[in-house]
mmCIF file of C-alpha atoms in Angstrom:
data_model
loop_
_atom_site.group_PDB
_atom_site.id
_atom_site.type_symbol
_atom_site.label_atom_id
_atom_site.label_comp_id
_atom_site.label_asym_id
_atom_site.label_seq_id
_atom_site.Cartn_x
_atom_site.Cartn_y
_atom_site.Cartn_z
ATOM 1 C CA UNK A 1 25.261 119.473 -36.033
ATOM 2 C CA UNK A 2 22.402 117.099 -36.868
ATOM 3 C CA UNK A 3 18.875 118.401 -37.482
ATOM 4 C CA UNK A 4 15.809 116.158 -37.339
ATOM 5 C CA UNK A 5 12.370 117.563 -38.159
ATOM 6 C CA UNK A 6 9.395 116.242 -36.238
ATOM 7 C CA UNK A 7 5.996 115.685 -37.853
ATOM 8 C CA UNK A 8 3.162 115.238 -35.411
ATOM 9 C CA UNK A 9 -0.610 115.231 -35.403
ATOM 10 C CA UNK A 10 -1.855 118.468 -33.829
ATOM 11 C CA UNK A 11 -4.963 116.834 -32.417
ATOM 12 C CA UNK A 12 -2.814 114.404 -30.451
ATOM 13 C CA UNK A 13 -0.820 117.241 -28.938
ATOM 14 C CA UNK A 14 -4.053 118.861 -27.770
ATOM 15 C CA UNK A 15 -4.994 115.518 -26.239
ATOM 16 C CA UNK A 16 -1.821 115.654 -24.117
ATOM 17 C CA UNK A 17 -2.840 118.999 -22.646
ATOM 18 C CA UNK A 18 -5.996 117.687 -21.044
ATOM 19 C CA UNK A 19 -4.891 114.153 -20.142
ATOM 20 C CA UNK A 20 -1.682 114.623 -18.207
ATOM 21 C CA UNK A 21 -1.540 115.626 -14.567
ATOM 22 C CA UNK A 22 1.510 115.161 -12.379
ATOM 23 C CA UNK A 23 1.947 111.644 -11.011
ATOM 24 C CA UNK A 24 4.669 109.919 -8.978
ATOM 25 C CA UNK A 25 7.170 108.475 -11.428
ATOM 26 C CA UNK A 26 4.796 109.510 -14.194
ATOM 27 C CA UNK A 27 2.412 106.676 -13.250
ATOM 28 C CA UNK A 28 -1.210 107.829 -13.232
ATOM 29 C CA UNK A 29 -2.766 104.310 -13.264
ATOM 30 C CA UNK A 30 -5.950 105.649 -14.852
ATOM 31 C CA UNK A 31 -6.122 108.517 -12.357
ATOM 32 C CA UNK A 32 -6.397 106.199 -9.327
ATOM 33 C CA UNK A 33 -3.690 107.982 -7.302
ATOM 34 C CA UNK A 34 -5.893 109.182 -4.427
ATOM 35 C CA UNK A 35 -3.209 110.888 -2.346
ATOM 36 C CA UNK A 36 0.487 111.645 -2.628
ATOM 37 C CA UNK A 37 2.170 113.022 0.462
ATOM 38 C CA UNK A 38 5.694 114.201 -0.373
ATOM 39 C CA UNK A 39 7.905 116.123 2.048
ATOM 40 C CA UNK A 40 10.117 117.378 -0.794
ATOM 41 C CA UNK A 41 7.232 119.106 -2.556
ATOM 42 C CA UNK A 42 5.836 120.242 0.790
ATOM 43 C CA UNK A 43 9.016 122.152 1.617
ATOM 44 C CA UNK A 44 9.367 123.808 5.005
ATOM 45 C CA UNK A 45 11.691 125.149 7.673
ATOM 46 C CA UNK A 46 13.716 122.650 9.667
ATOM 47 C CA UNK A 47 11.985 121.927 12.968
ATOM 48 C CA UNK A 48 8.751 123.717 12.055
ATOM 49 C CA UNK A 49 5.452 122.120 13.100
ATOM 50 C CA UNK A 50 3.441 120.496 10.306
ATOM 51 C CA UNK A 51 -0.264 121.245 10.701
ATOM 52 C CA UNK A 52 -1.042 119.942 7.215
ATOM 53 C CA UNK A 53 0.923 117.562 5.013
ATOM 54 C CA UNK A 54 -0.280 118.550 1.567
ATOM 55 C CA UNK A 55 -1.592 116.073 -0.978
ATOM 56 C CA UNK A 56 0.122 116.507 -4.363
ATOM 57 C CA UNK A 57 -2.150 114.141 -6.297
ATOM 58 C CA UNK A 58 -4.438 117.061 -7.102
ATOM 59 C CA UNK A 59 -7.266 115.582 -5.017
ATOM 60 C CA UNK A 60 -6.772 117.800 -1.943
ATOM 61 C CA UNK A 61 -6.650 114.851 0.444
ATOM 62 C CA UNK A 62 -4.366 116.656 2.873
ATOM 63 C CA UNK A 63 -3.278 115.043 6.145
ATOM 64 C CA UNK A 64 -4.032 117.447 8.995
ATOM 65 C CA UNK A 65 -3.541 117.946 12.723
ATOM 66 C CA UNK A 66 -5.588 120.628 14.478
ATOM 67 C CA UNK A 67 -4.093 120.026 17.934
ATOM 68 C CA UNK A 68 -0.860 121.998 18.091
ATOM 69 C CA UNK A 69 1.036 119.734 20.491
ATOM 70 C CA UNK A 70 0.355 116.653 18.308
ATOM 71 C CA UNK A 71 1.921 118.074 15.155
ATOM 72 C CA UNK A 72 5.035 116.382 13.745
ATOM 73 C CA UNK A 73 8.060 118.426 12.673
ATOM 74 C CA UNK A 74 9.564 119.129 9.275
ATOM 75 C CA UNK A 75 13.110 117.761 8.869
ATOM 76 C CA UNK A 76 15.096 119.249 5.975
ATOM 77 C CA UNK A 77 17.919 116.699 5.728
ATOM 78 C CA UNK A 78 16.368 113.406 6.703
ATOM 79 C CA UNK A 79 17.124 110.724 4.097
ATOM 80 C CA UNK A 80 20.262 111.237 2.002
ATOM 81 C CA UNK A 81 19.693 114.959 1.660
ATOM 82 C CA UNK A 82 15.924 114.761 1.143
ATOM 83 C CA UNK A 83 13.394 116.076 3.682
ATOM 84 C CA UNK A 84 10.855 114.118 5.705
ATOM 85 C CA UNK A 85 8.187 114.572 8.356
ATOM 86 C CA UNK A 86 9.509 113.642 11.809
ATOM 87 C CA UNK A 87 7.155 111.979 14.299
ATOM 88 C CA UNK A 88 8.181 112.034 17.968
ATOM 89 C CA UNK A 89 6.837 108.606 18.927
ATOM 90 C CA UNK A 90 4.806 110.189 21.695
ATOM 91 C CA UNK A 91 1.607 111.758 20.441
ATOM 92 C CA UNK A 92 2.317 113.062 16.919
ATOM 93 C CA UNK A 93 -0.142 112.024 14.225
ATOM 94 C CA UNK A 94 -1.876 113.304 11.088
ATOM 95 C CA UNK A 95 -5.294 112.414 9.718
ATOM 96 C CA UNK A 96 -7.069 112.507 6.352
ATOM 97 C CA UNK A 97 -10.824 112.988 6.596
ATOM 98 C CA UNK A 98 -13.453 110.509 5.397
ATOM 99 C CA UNK A 99 -13.566 110.189 1.618
ATOM 100 C CA UNK A 100 -15.703 107.742 -0.356
ATOM 101 C CA UNK A 101 -13.178 107.845 -3.207
ATOM 102 C CA UNK A 102 -11.002 105.632 -0.986
ATOM 103 C CA UNK A 103 -13.693 102.916 -0.907
ATOM 104 C CA UNK A 104 -11.813 100.209 -2.795
ATOM 105 C CA UNK A 105 -10.399 96.787 -1.958
ATOM 106 C CA UNK A 106 -7.887 97.122 -4.807
ATOM 107 C CA UNK A 107 -4.992 99.083 -3.338
ATOM 108 C CA UNK A 108 -1.327 99.781 -4.102
ATOM 109 C CA UNK A 109 0.610 101.954 -1.687
ATOM 110 C CA UNK A 110 4.225 103.027 -1.256
ATOM 111 C CA UNK A 111 5.964 104.211 1.906
ATOM 112 C CA UNK A 112 9.391 105.838 2.334
ATOM 113 C CA UNK A 113 10.667 106.034 5.893
ATOM 114 C CA UNK A 114 13.730 105.956 8.132
ATOM 115 C CA UNK A 115 14.048 103.439 10.968
ATOM 116 C CA UNK A 116 16.996 104.392 13.182
ATOM 117 C CA UNK A 117 14.875 105.717 16.067
ATOM 118 C CA UNK A 118 11.787 103.474 16.005
ATOM 119 C CA UNK A 119 9.936 102.634 19.192
ATOM 120 C CA UNK A 120 9.896 99.014 20.294
ATOM 121 C CA UNK A 121 6.892 97.191 18.884
ATOM 122 C CA UNK A 122 4.590 98.496 16.137
ATOM 123 C CA UNK A 123 5.231 101.970 14.694
ATOM 124 C CA UNK A 124 2.232 102.896 12.557
ATOM 125 C CA UNK A 125 2.945 104.523 9.194
ATOM 126 C CA UNK A 126 -0.450 104.294 7.446
ATOM 127 C CA UNK A 127 -3.881 103.113 8.620
ATOM 128 C CA UNK A 128 -7.039 103.068 6.492
ATOM 129 C CA UNK A 129 -10.174 102.993 8.670
ATOM 130 C CA UNK A 130 -13.321 101.600 6.988
ATOM 131 C CA UNK A 131 -16.708 100.406 8.206
ATOM 132 C CA UNK A 132 -15.511 96.803 7.893
ATOM 133 C CA UNK A 133 -12.744 97.432 10.437
ATOM 134 C CA UNK A 134 -10.984 100.446 11.902
ATOM 135 C CA UNK A 135 -7.686 98.713 11.132
ATOM 136 C CA UNK A 136 -8.698 97.195 7.791
ATOM 137 C CA UNK A 137 -5.389 98.268 6.214
ATOM 138 C CA UNK A 138 -2.512 98.782 8.623
ATOM 139 C CA UNK A 139 1.094 99.334 7.475
ATOM 140 C CA UNK A 140 3.776 99.661 10.107
ATOM 141 C CA UNK A 141 7.384 98.992 11.045
ATOM 142 C CA UNK A 142 9.187 97.471 13.998
ATOM 143 C CA UNK A 143 12.930 97.833 14.635
ATOM 144 C CA UNK A 144 13.435 94.625 12.618
ATOM 145 C CA UNK A 145 10.549 94.383 10.130
ATOM 146 C CA UNK A 146 8.340 96.141 7.585
ATOM 147 C CA UNK A 147 4.797 94.838 7.951
ATOM 148 C CA UNK A 148 1.551 95.192 6.053
ATOM 149 C CA UNK A 149 -1.668 93.930 7.611
ATOM 150 C CA UNK A 150 -5.159 93.359 6.240
ATOM 151 C CA UNK A 151 -8.184 92.499 8.395
ATOM 152 C CA UNK A 152 -10.154 89.973 6.342
ATOM 153 C CA UNK A 153 -13.910 89.407 6.189
ATOM 154 C CA UNK A 154 -13.678 86.909 9.062
ATOM 155 C CA UNK A 155 -12.128 89.658 11.205
ATOM 156 C CA UNK A 156 -8.804 87.848 11.159
ATOM 157 C CA UNK A 157 -5.570 89.849 10.784
ATOM 158 C CA UNK A 158 -3.311 88.698 7.951
ATOM 159 C CA UNK A 159 0.297 89.911 7.988
ATOM 160 C CA UNK A 160 2.919 90.417 5.302
ATOM 161 C CA UNK A 161 6.294 90.705 7.044
ATOM 162 C CA UNK A 162 9.681 91.574 5.538
ATOM 163 C CA UNK A 163 12.989 91.889 7.387
ATOM 164 C CA UNK A 164 14.608 95.321 7.400
ATOM 165 C CA UNK A 165 18.076 95.869 5.998
ATOM 166 C CA UNK A 166 19.643 99.280 6.653
ATOM 167 C CA UNK A 167 17.747 102.306 7.941
ATOM 168 C CA UNK A 168 16.189 103.830 4.790
ATOM 169 C CA UNK A 169 13.225 101.913 3.411
ATOM 170 C CA UNK A 170 10.896 101.831 0.408
ATOM 171 C CA UNK A 171 7.978 99.546 1.286
ATOM 172 C CA UNK A 172 5.367 98.657 -1.343
ATOM 173 C CA UNK A 173 2.129 96.743 -0.722
ATOM 174 C CA UNK A 174 -0.492 95.560 -3.229
ATOM 175 C CA UNK A 175 -3.792 94.337 -1.758
ATOM 176 C CA UNK A 176 -6.384 92.599 -3.912
ATOM 177 C CA UNK A 177 -9.427 92.112 -1.701
ATOM 178 C CA UNK A 178 -11.254 90.122 -4.380
ATOM 179 C CA UNK A 179 -8.632 87.400 -4.780
ATOM 180 C CA UNK A 180 -7.497 87.777 -1.170
ATOM 181 C CA UNK A 181 -3.792 88.477 -1.701
ATOM 182 C CA UNK A 182 -1.427 90.976 -0.105
ATOM 183 C CA UNK A 183 1.945 91.274 -1.859
ATOM 184 C CA UNK A 184 4.833 93.008 -0.144
ATOM 185 C CA UNK A 185 8.060 94.453 -1.526
ATOM 186 C CA UNK A 186 10.913 96.025 0.421
ATOM 187 C CA UNK A 187 13.345 98.106 -1.615
ATOM 188 C CA UNK A 188 12.070 96.336 -4.697
ATOM 189 C CA UNK A 189 12.578 92.825 -3.342
ATOM 190 C CA UNK A 190 9.476 90.620 -3.348
ATOM 191 C CA UNK A 191 9.087 89.479 0.226
ATOM 192 C CA UNK A 192 6.057 87.227 0.047
ATOM 193 C CA UNK A 193 2.402 86.951 -0.876
ATOM 194 C CA UNK A 194 -0.061 86.670 1.991
ATOM 195 C CA UNK A 195 -3.332 84.860 1.234
ATOM 196 C CA UNK A 196 -6.818 84.770 2.833
ATOM 197 C CA UNK A 197 -7.066 88.576 2.659
ATOM 198 C CA UNK A 198 -10.550 88.734 1.118
ATOM 199 C CA UNK A 199 -12.613 91.722 2.265
ATOM 200 C CA UNK A 200 -14.445 94.761 0.984
ATOM 201 C CA UNK A 201 -13.538 98.359 1.830
ATOM 202 C CA UNK A 202 -16.593 100.572 2.148
ATOM 203 C CA UNK A 203 -17.474 103.562 4.261
ATOM 204 C CA UNK A 204 -14.023 105.110 4.641
ATOM 205 C CA UNK A 205 -13.935 106.893 8.006
ATOM 206 C CA UNK A 206 -10.448 108.312 8.271
ATOM 207 C CA UNK A 207 -6.800 107.746 7.378
ATOM 208 C CA UNK A 208 -4.268 107.843 10.200
ATOM 209 C CA UNK A 209 -0.546 108.546 9.777
ATOM 210 C CA UNK A 210 2.023 108.210 12.559
ATOM 211 C CA UNK A 211 -0.229 106.755 15.251
ATOM 212 C CA UNK A 212 -3.477 104.872 15.810
ATOM 213 C CA UNK A 213 -5.033 107.500 18.053
ATOM 214 C CA UNK A 214 -2.663 107.163 21.052
ATOM 215 C CA UNK A 215 -1.316 103.705 20.208
ATOM 216 C CA UNK A 216 1.282 102.216 17.846
ATOM 217 C CA UNK A 217 3.144 105.517 17.725
ATOM 218 C CA UNK A 218 5.759 106.008 15.002
ATOM 219 C CA UNK A 219 9.092 107.391 16.144
ATOM 220 C CA UNK A 220 11.121 108.450 13.151
ATOM 221 C CA UNK A 221 10.874 110.090 9.750
ATOM 222 C CA UNK A 222 8.357 109.498 6.971
ATOM 223 C CA UNK A 223 9.308 111.103 3.654
ATOM 224 C CA UNK A 224 6.608 110.002 1.234
ATOM 225 C CA UNK A 225 3.297 108.113 1.069
ATOM 226 C CA UNK A 226 1.634 107.246 -2.264
ATOM 227 C CA UNK A 227 -1.811 105.605 -2.324
ATOM 228 C CA UNK A 228 -3.619 104.168 -5.377
ATOM 229 C CA UNK A 229 -7.054 102.555 -5.501
ATOM 230 C CA UNK A 230 -5.935 100.040 -8.123
ATOM 231 C CA UNK A 231 -3.491 97.166 -8.454
ATOM 232 C CA UNK A 232 -0.466 98.500 -10.297
ATOM 233 C CA UNK A 233 1.133 96.251 -12.877
ATOM 234 C CA UNK A 234 4.783 95.259 -12.491
ATOM 235 C CA UNK A 235 6.058 97.958 -14.858
ATOM 236 C CA UNK A 236 4.167 100.689 -12.973
ATOM 237 C CA UNK A 237 5.456 99.417 -9.625
ATOM 238 C CA UNK A 238 9.047 99.175 -10.923
ATOM 239 C CA UNK A 239 8.868 102.743 -12.243
ATOM 240 C CA UNK A 240 7.545 104.194 -8.973
ATOM 241 C CA UNK A 241 10.146 102.295 -6.957
ATOM 242 C CA UNK A 242 12.866 103.653 -9.276
ATOM 243 C CA UNK A 243 11.485 107.185 -8.911
ATOM 244 C CA UNK A 244 11.721 106.793 -5.117
ATOM 245 C CA UNK A 245 15.084 105.016 -5.227
ATOM 246 C CA UNK A 246 16.724 107.781 -7.269
ATOM 247 C CA UNK A 247 15.206 110.537 -5.165
ATOM 248 C CA UNK A 248 16.250 109.061 -1.798
ATOM 249 C CA UNK A 249 19.307 107.215 -3.152
ATOM 250 C CA UNK A 250 18.118 103.870 -1.841
ATOM 251 C CA UNK A 251 19.173 100.752 -3.745
ATOM 252 C CA UNK A 252 16.324 98.706 -5.237
ATOM 253 C CA UNK A 253 16.407 95.276 -6.825
ATOM 254 C CA UNK A 254 14.976 96.274 -10.215
ATOM 255 C CA UNK A 255 17.265 99.263 -10.785
ATOM 256 C CA UNK A 256 16.329 100.877 -14.101
ATOM 257 C CA UNK A 257 17.940 104.306 -13.646
ATOM 258 C CA UNK A 258 21.674 105.071 -13.527
ATOM 259 C CA UNK A 259 21.959 108.837 -12.893
ATOM 260 C CA UNK A 260 20.679 109.286 -9.344
ATOM 261 C CA UNK A 261 23.908 110.917 -8.146
ATOM 262 C CA UNK A 262 23.548 113.880 -10.512
ATOM 263 C CA UNK A 263 19.957 113.794 -11.831
ATOM 264 C CA UNK A 264 17.876 112.415 -8.966
ATOM 265 C CA UNK A 265 14.854 114.695 -9.283
ATOM 266 C CA UNK A 266 11.404 113.746 -10.579
ATOM 267 C CA UNK A 267 12.417 110.527 -12.316
ATOM 268 C CA UNK A 268 9.632 109.392 -14.642
ATOM 269 C CA UNK A 269 9.423 106.338 -16.805
ATOM 270 C CA UNK A 270 7.689 104.291 -19.439
ATOM 271 C CA UNK A 271 7.954 100.522 -19.600
ATOM 272 C CA UNK A 272 6.254 97.183 -20.043
ATOM 273 C CA UNK A 273 6.092 93.779 -18.350
ATOM 274 C CA UNK A 274 3.964 90.714 -19.042
ATOM 275 C CA UNK A 275 1.104 92.006 -16.850
ATOM 276 C CA UNK A 276 0.874 95.513 -18.299
ATOM 277 C CA UNK A 277 2.644 98.727 -19.183
ATOM 278 C CA UNK A 278 2.998 102.451 -18.614
ATOM 279 C CA UNK A 279 3.412 104.129 -22.000
ATOM 280 C CA UNK A 280 2.813 107.749 -20.955
ATOM 281 C CA UNK A 281 4.626 109.534 -18.149
ATOM 282 C CA UNK A 282 4.501 112.965 -16.577
ATOM 283 C CA UNK A 283 5.836 113.797 -13.118
ATOM 284 C CA UNK A 284 6.163 117.166 -11.410
ATOM 285 C CA UNK A 285 8.326 118.831 -14.051
ATOM 286 C CA UNK A 286 6.963 119.866 -17.453
ATOM 287 C CA UNK A 287 8.413 116.817 -19.243
ATOM 288 C CA UNK A 288 6.169 114.186 -20.855
ATOM 289 C CA UNK A 289 7.524 110.863 -22.190
ATOM 290 C CA UNK A 290 5.573 108.687 -24.628
ATOM 291 C CA UNK A 291 5.995 105.475 -26.596
ATOM 292 C CA UNK A 292 3.451 103.785 -28.838
ATOM 293 C CA UNK A 293 4.556 100.191 -28.265
ATOM 294 C CA UNK A 294 7.151 98.462 -26.106
ATOM 295 C CA UNK A 295 8.189 94.874 -25.475
ATOM 296 C CA UNK A 296 8.221 93.099 -22.129
ATOM 297 C CA UNK A 297 11.247 94.193 -20.117
ATOM 298 C CA UNK A 298 11.640 97.496 -22.002
ATOM 299 C CA UNK A 299 12.056 100.715 -20.009
ATOM 300 C CA UNK A 300 12.953 104.363 -20.624
ATOM 301 C CA UNK A 301 13.478 106.483 -17.500
ATOM 302 C CA UNK A 302 14.541 110.120 -17.207
ATOM 303 C CA UNK A 303 15.283 112.483 -14.333
ATOM 304 C CA UNK A 304 16.624 116.024 -14.012
ATOM 305 C CA UNK A 305 19.240 117.983 -12.047
ATOM 306 C CA UNK A 306 16.805 120.525 -10.522
ATOM 307 C CA UNK A 307 18.588 123.298 -12.399
ATOM 308 C CA UNK A 308 15.381 125.265 -12.898
ATOM 309 C CA UNK A 309 13.814 126.950 -15.894
ATOM 310 C CA UNK A 310 15.965 130.091 -15.945
ATOM 311 C CA UNK A 311 17.609 130.701 -19.332
ATOM 312 C CA UNK A 312 21.059 129.357 -20.068
ATOM 313 C CA UNK A 313 22.618 131.369 -22.890
ATOM 314 C CA UNK A 314 26.183 130.065 -22.533
ATOM 315 C CA UNK A 315 26.135 126.316 -23.213
ATOM 316 C CA UNK A 316 23.930 126.459 -26.313
ATOM 317 C CA UNK A 317 24.338 126.472 -30.080
ATOM 318 C CA UNK A 318 24.684 129.957 -31.557
ATOM 319 C CA UNK A 319 21.413 131.902 -31.522
ATOM 320 C CA UNK A 320 19.644 129.713 -28.940
ATOM 321 C CA UNK A 321 18.869 129.770 -25.265
ATOM 322 C CA UNK A 322 17.735 126.763 -23.232
ATOM 323 C CA UNK A 323 16.435 125.732 -19.853
ATOM 324 C CA UNK A 324 19.180 125.619 -17.283
ATOM 325 C CA UNK A 325 17.595 122.329 -16.193
ATOM 326 C CA UNK A 326 18.932 119.201 -17.875
ATOM 327 C CA UNK A 327 17.481 115.686 -17.988
ATOM 328 C CA UNK A 328 19.302 112.367 -18.340
ATOM 329 C CA UNK A 329 17.913 109.057 -19.566
ATOM 330 C CA UNK A 330 18.522 105.378 -18.928
ATOM 331 C CA UNK A 331 17.346 102.756 -21.420
ATOM 332 C CA UNK A 332 16.700 99.110 -20.540
ATOM 333 C CA UNK A 333 16.349 96.802 -23.571
ATOM 334 C CA UNK A 334 14.232 99.272 -25.579
ATOM 335 C CA UNK A 335 15.449 99.896 -29.143
ATOM 336 C CA UNK A 336 12.723 102.189 -30.432
ATOM 337 C CA UNK A 337 12.231 105.954 -30.326
ATOM 338 C CA UNK A 338 10.186 108.043 -27.916
ATOM 339 C CA UNK A 339 8.037 111.135 -28.119
ATOM 340 C CA UNK A 340 9.263 113.905 -25.825
ATOM 341 C CA UNK A 341 6.924 116.778 -24.954
ATOM 342 C CA UNK A 342 7.157 119.836 -22.724
ATOM 343 C CA UNK A 343 4.298 121.814 -21.231
ATOM 344 C CA UNK A 344 5.457 125.398 -21.754
ATOM 345 C CA UNK A 345 2.320 127.139 -20.499
ATOM 346 C CA UNK A 346 4.155 128.331 -17.389
ATOM 347 C CA UNK A 347 7.745 128.173 -18.629
ATOM 348 C CA UNK A 348 7.803 129.452 -22.206
ATOM 349 C CA UNK A 349 11.023 129.873 -24.144
ATOM 350 C CA UNK A 350 10.507 132.442 -26.901
ATOM 351 C CA UNK A 351 8.436 131.960 -30.051
ATOM 352 C CA UNK A 352 5.957 129.084 -30.214
ATOM 353 C CA UNK A 353 7.279 127.859 -33.572
ATOM 354 C CA UNK A 354 10.964 128.048 -32.630
ATOM 355 C CA UNK A 355 11.363 125.226 -30.095
ATOM 356 C CA UNK A 356 14.270 122.818 -30.354
ATOM 357 C CA UNK A 357 15.038 119.681 -28.348
ATOM 358 C CA UNK A 358 18.770 119.322 -27.733
ATOM 359 C CA UNK A 359 20.098 115.798 -27.126
ATOM 360 C CA UNK A 360 23.775 115.266 -26.392
ATOM 361 C CA UNK A 361 25.972 112.414 -25.208
ATOM 362 C CA UNK A 362 28.562 114.433 -23.259
ATOM 363 C CA UNK A 363 26.374 117.109 -21.683
ATOM 364 C CA UNK A 364 27.914 119.996 -23.616
ATOM 365 C CA UNK A 365 25.131 121.369 -25.792
ATOM 366 C CA UNK A 366 27.106 124.110 -27.544
ATOM 367 C CA UNK A 367 28.821 121.613 -29.834
ATOM 368 C CA UNK A 368 27.652 118.365 -31.390
ATOM 369 C CA UNK A 369 24.121 118.199 -29.979
ATOM 370 C CA UNK A 370 21.399 116.561 -32.044
ATOM 371 C CA UNK A 371 18.548 118.975 -32.709
ATOM 372 C CA UNK A 372 14.883 117.984 -33.032
ATOM 373 C CA UNK A 373 12.322 120.510 -34.260
ATOM 374 C CA UNK A 374 9.127 120.620 -32.241
ATOM 375 C CA UNK A 375 5.437 121.078 -33.016
ATOM 376 C CA UNK A 376 3.591 123.501 -30.741
ATOM 377 C CA UNK A 377 -0.114 123.307 -29.882
ATOM 378 C CA UNK A 378 -2.073 124.689 -26.924
ATOM 379 C CA UNK A 379 0.954 125.144 -24.714
ATOM 380 C CA UNK A 380 2.523 121.747 -25.464
ATOM 381 C CA UNK A 381 5.578 121.392 -27.676
ATOM 382 C CA UNK A 382 6.195 117.852 -28.922
ATOM 383 C CA UNK A 383 9.186 116.129 -30.502
ATOM 384 C CA UNK A 384 8.440 112.727 -32.026
ATOM 385 C CA UNK A 385 10.841 109.992 -33.057
ATOM 386 C CA UNK A 386 13.519 110.966 -30.525
ATOM 387 C CA UNK A 387 16.442 108.618 -29.988
ATOM 388 C CA UNK A 388 17.698 108.475 -26.404
ATOM 389 C CA UNK A 389 20.466 106.346 -24.938
ATOM 390 C CA UNK A 390 21.629 105.584 -21.413
ATOM 391 C CA UNK A 391 24.234 108.331 -21.847
ATOM 392 C CA UNK A 392 21.903 111.025 -23.194
ATOM 393 C CA UNK A 393 21.523 114.509 -21.765
ATOM 394 C CA UNK A 394 18.587 116.542 -23.090
ATOM 395 C CA UNK A 395 16.886 119.879 -22.576
ATOM 396 C CA UNK A 396 14.506 122.327 -24.255
ATOM 397 C CA UNK A 397 15.845 125.247 -26.296
ATOM 398 C CA UNK A 398 14.475 128.142 -28.360
ATOM 399 C CA UNK A 399 15.474 131.420 -29.953
ATOM 400 C CA UNK A 400 17.596 133.753 -27.857
ATOM 401 C CA UNK A 401 14.797 135.115 -25.637
ATOM 402 C CA UNK A 402 14.249 135.073 -21.887
ATOM 403 C CA UNK A 403 12.076 132.452 -20.259
ATOM 404 C CA UNK A 404 8.508 133.666 -19.783
ATOM 405 C CA UNK A 405 6.899 132.394 -16.566
#
């Protein structure tokens, strides 16, 4: 059994505690994620009315419906085993109230939806209503196309249209109102770049989901909406699309993660392309991934099996217990090491100075696992210089004590 001791600067570990909040795919984009509507995190009873679709960005930008007969329904098994919010195509809609934090003409947004029951014509998914135009940003689907629209400063509608293939979709749109471009991607494939989209976005009035008042009504299931007030770089976009692809088991062009059949949950990633990088990642679990430097085309992604934080005392080296939850990694091109941290404030495992990271290539931790010794500070335990491969399984372990939550 190998043993690798980690040396780490305590001040840096404390820095992690205050700087990391949960983000989709581990992409915070300088804290510009304004809202994150996720049916999986919402949870609910099949067929129950949704009066509020909660925002998981931490900004409390919930999408609400006060009129009972206009509330969509929660669907527990909507897209390859994942839940979604089902809109009836009649009068269902949700709305986010006015918020000046949305006042930006630099926008990246991601939509996950199912198209088998769409109405004919335009089915509205997301509308951003600003003083410049009530339909300044308008993302919708027809039975044959995924479409993003921007109303430019001349009050002319500019469309970015991509042909649908299959029924489960990940649509991504990046609008730069300064340069006047709207880029569209469908399941990771670059559809086109629409030009002449120059406009400002001030005086946000409301955000509509599922209908434009009583028009353009969406008939189908929407699983997730992620909205940033910044232009994500290519690495950040690839990572979010891989997070969504693994979760909903939808094929994407830039596939950087190989374990979606067994470890589809909360995939996070670090990576770099020519236009930027994402070198720090934390999603909804307590895992944090870090790298100091990467080269263009390098990626490290990891997701877990949703096994939970209950103690596993069977498949462990003698004298240890570990999280029942196990992560797997996929490496693209990267040849360096990573720093792996866990926030154990809510899910402690025994003594603060007795944490061990177990990394194994066959998923059996009792024999042959590589052990890394962690450094604990302010609820964060960090393992630096960790070697992961595309076959690695890893989890957090400690002395033989029960998980404290």
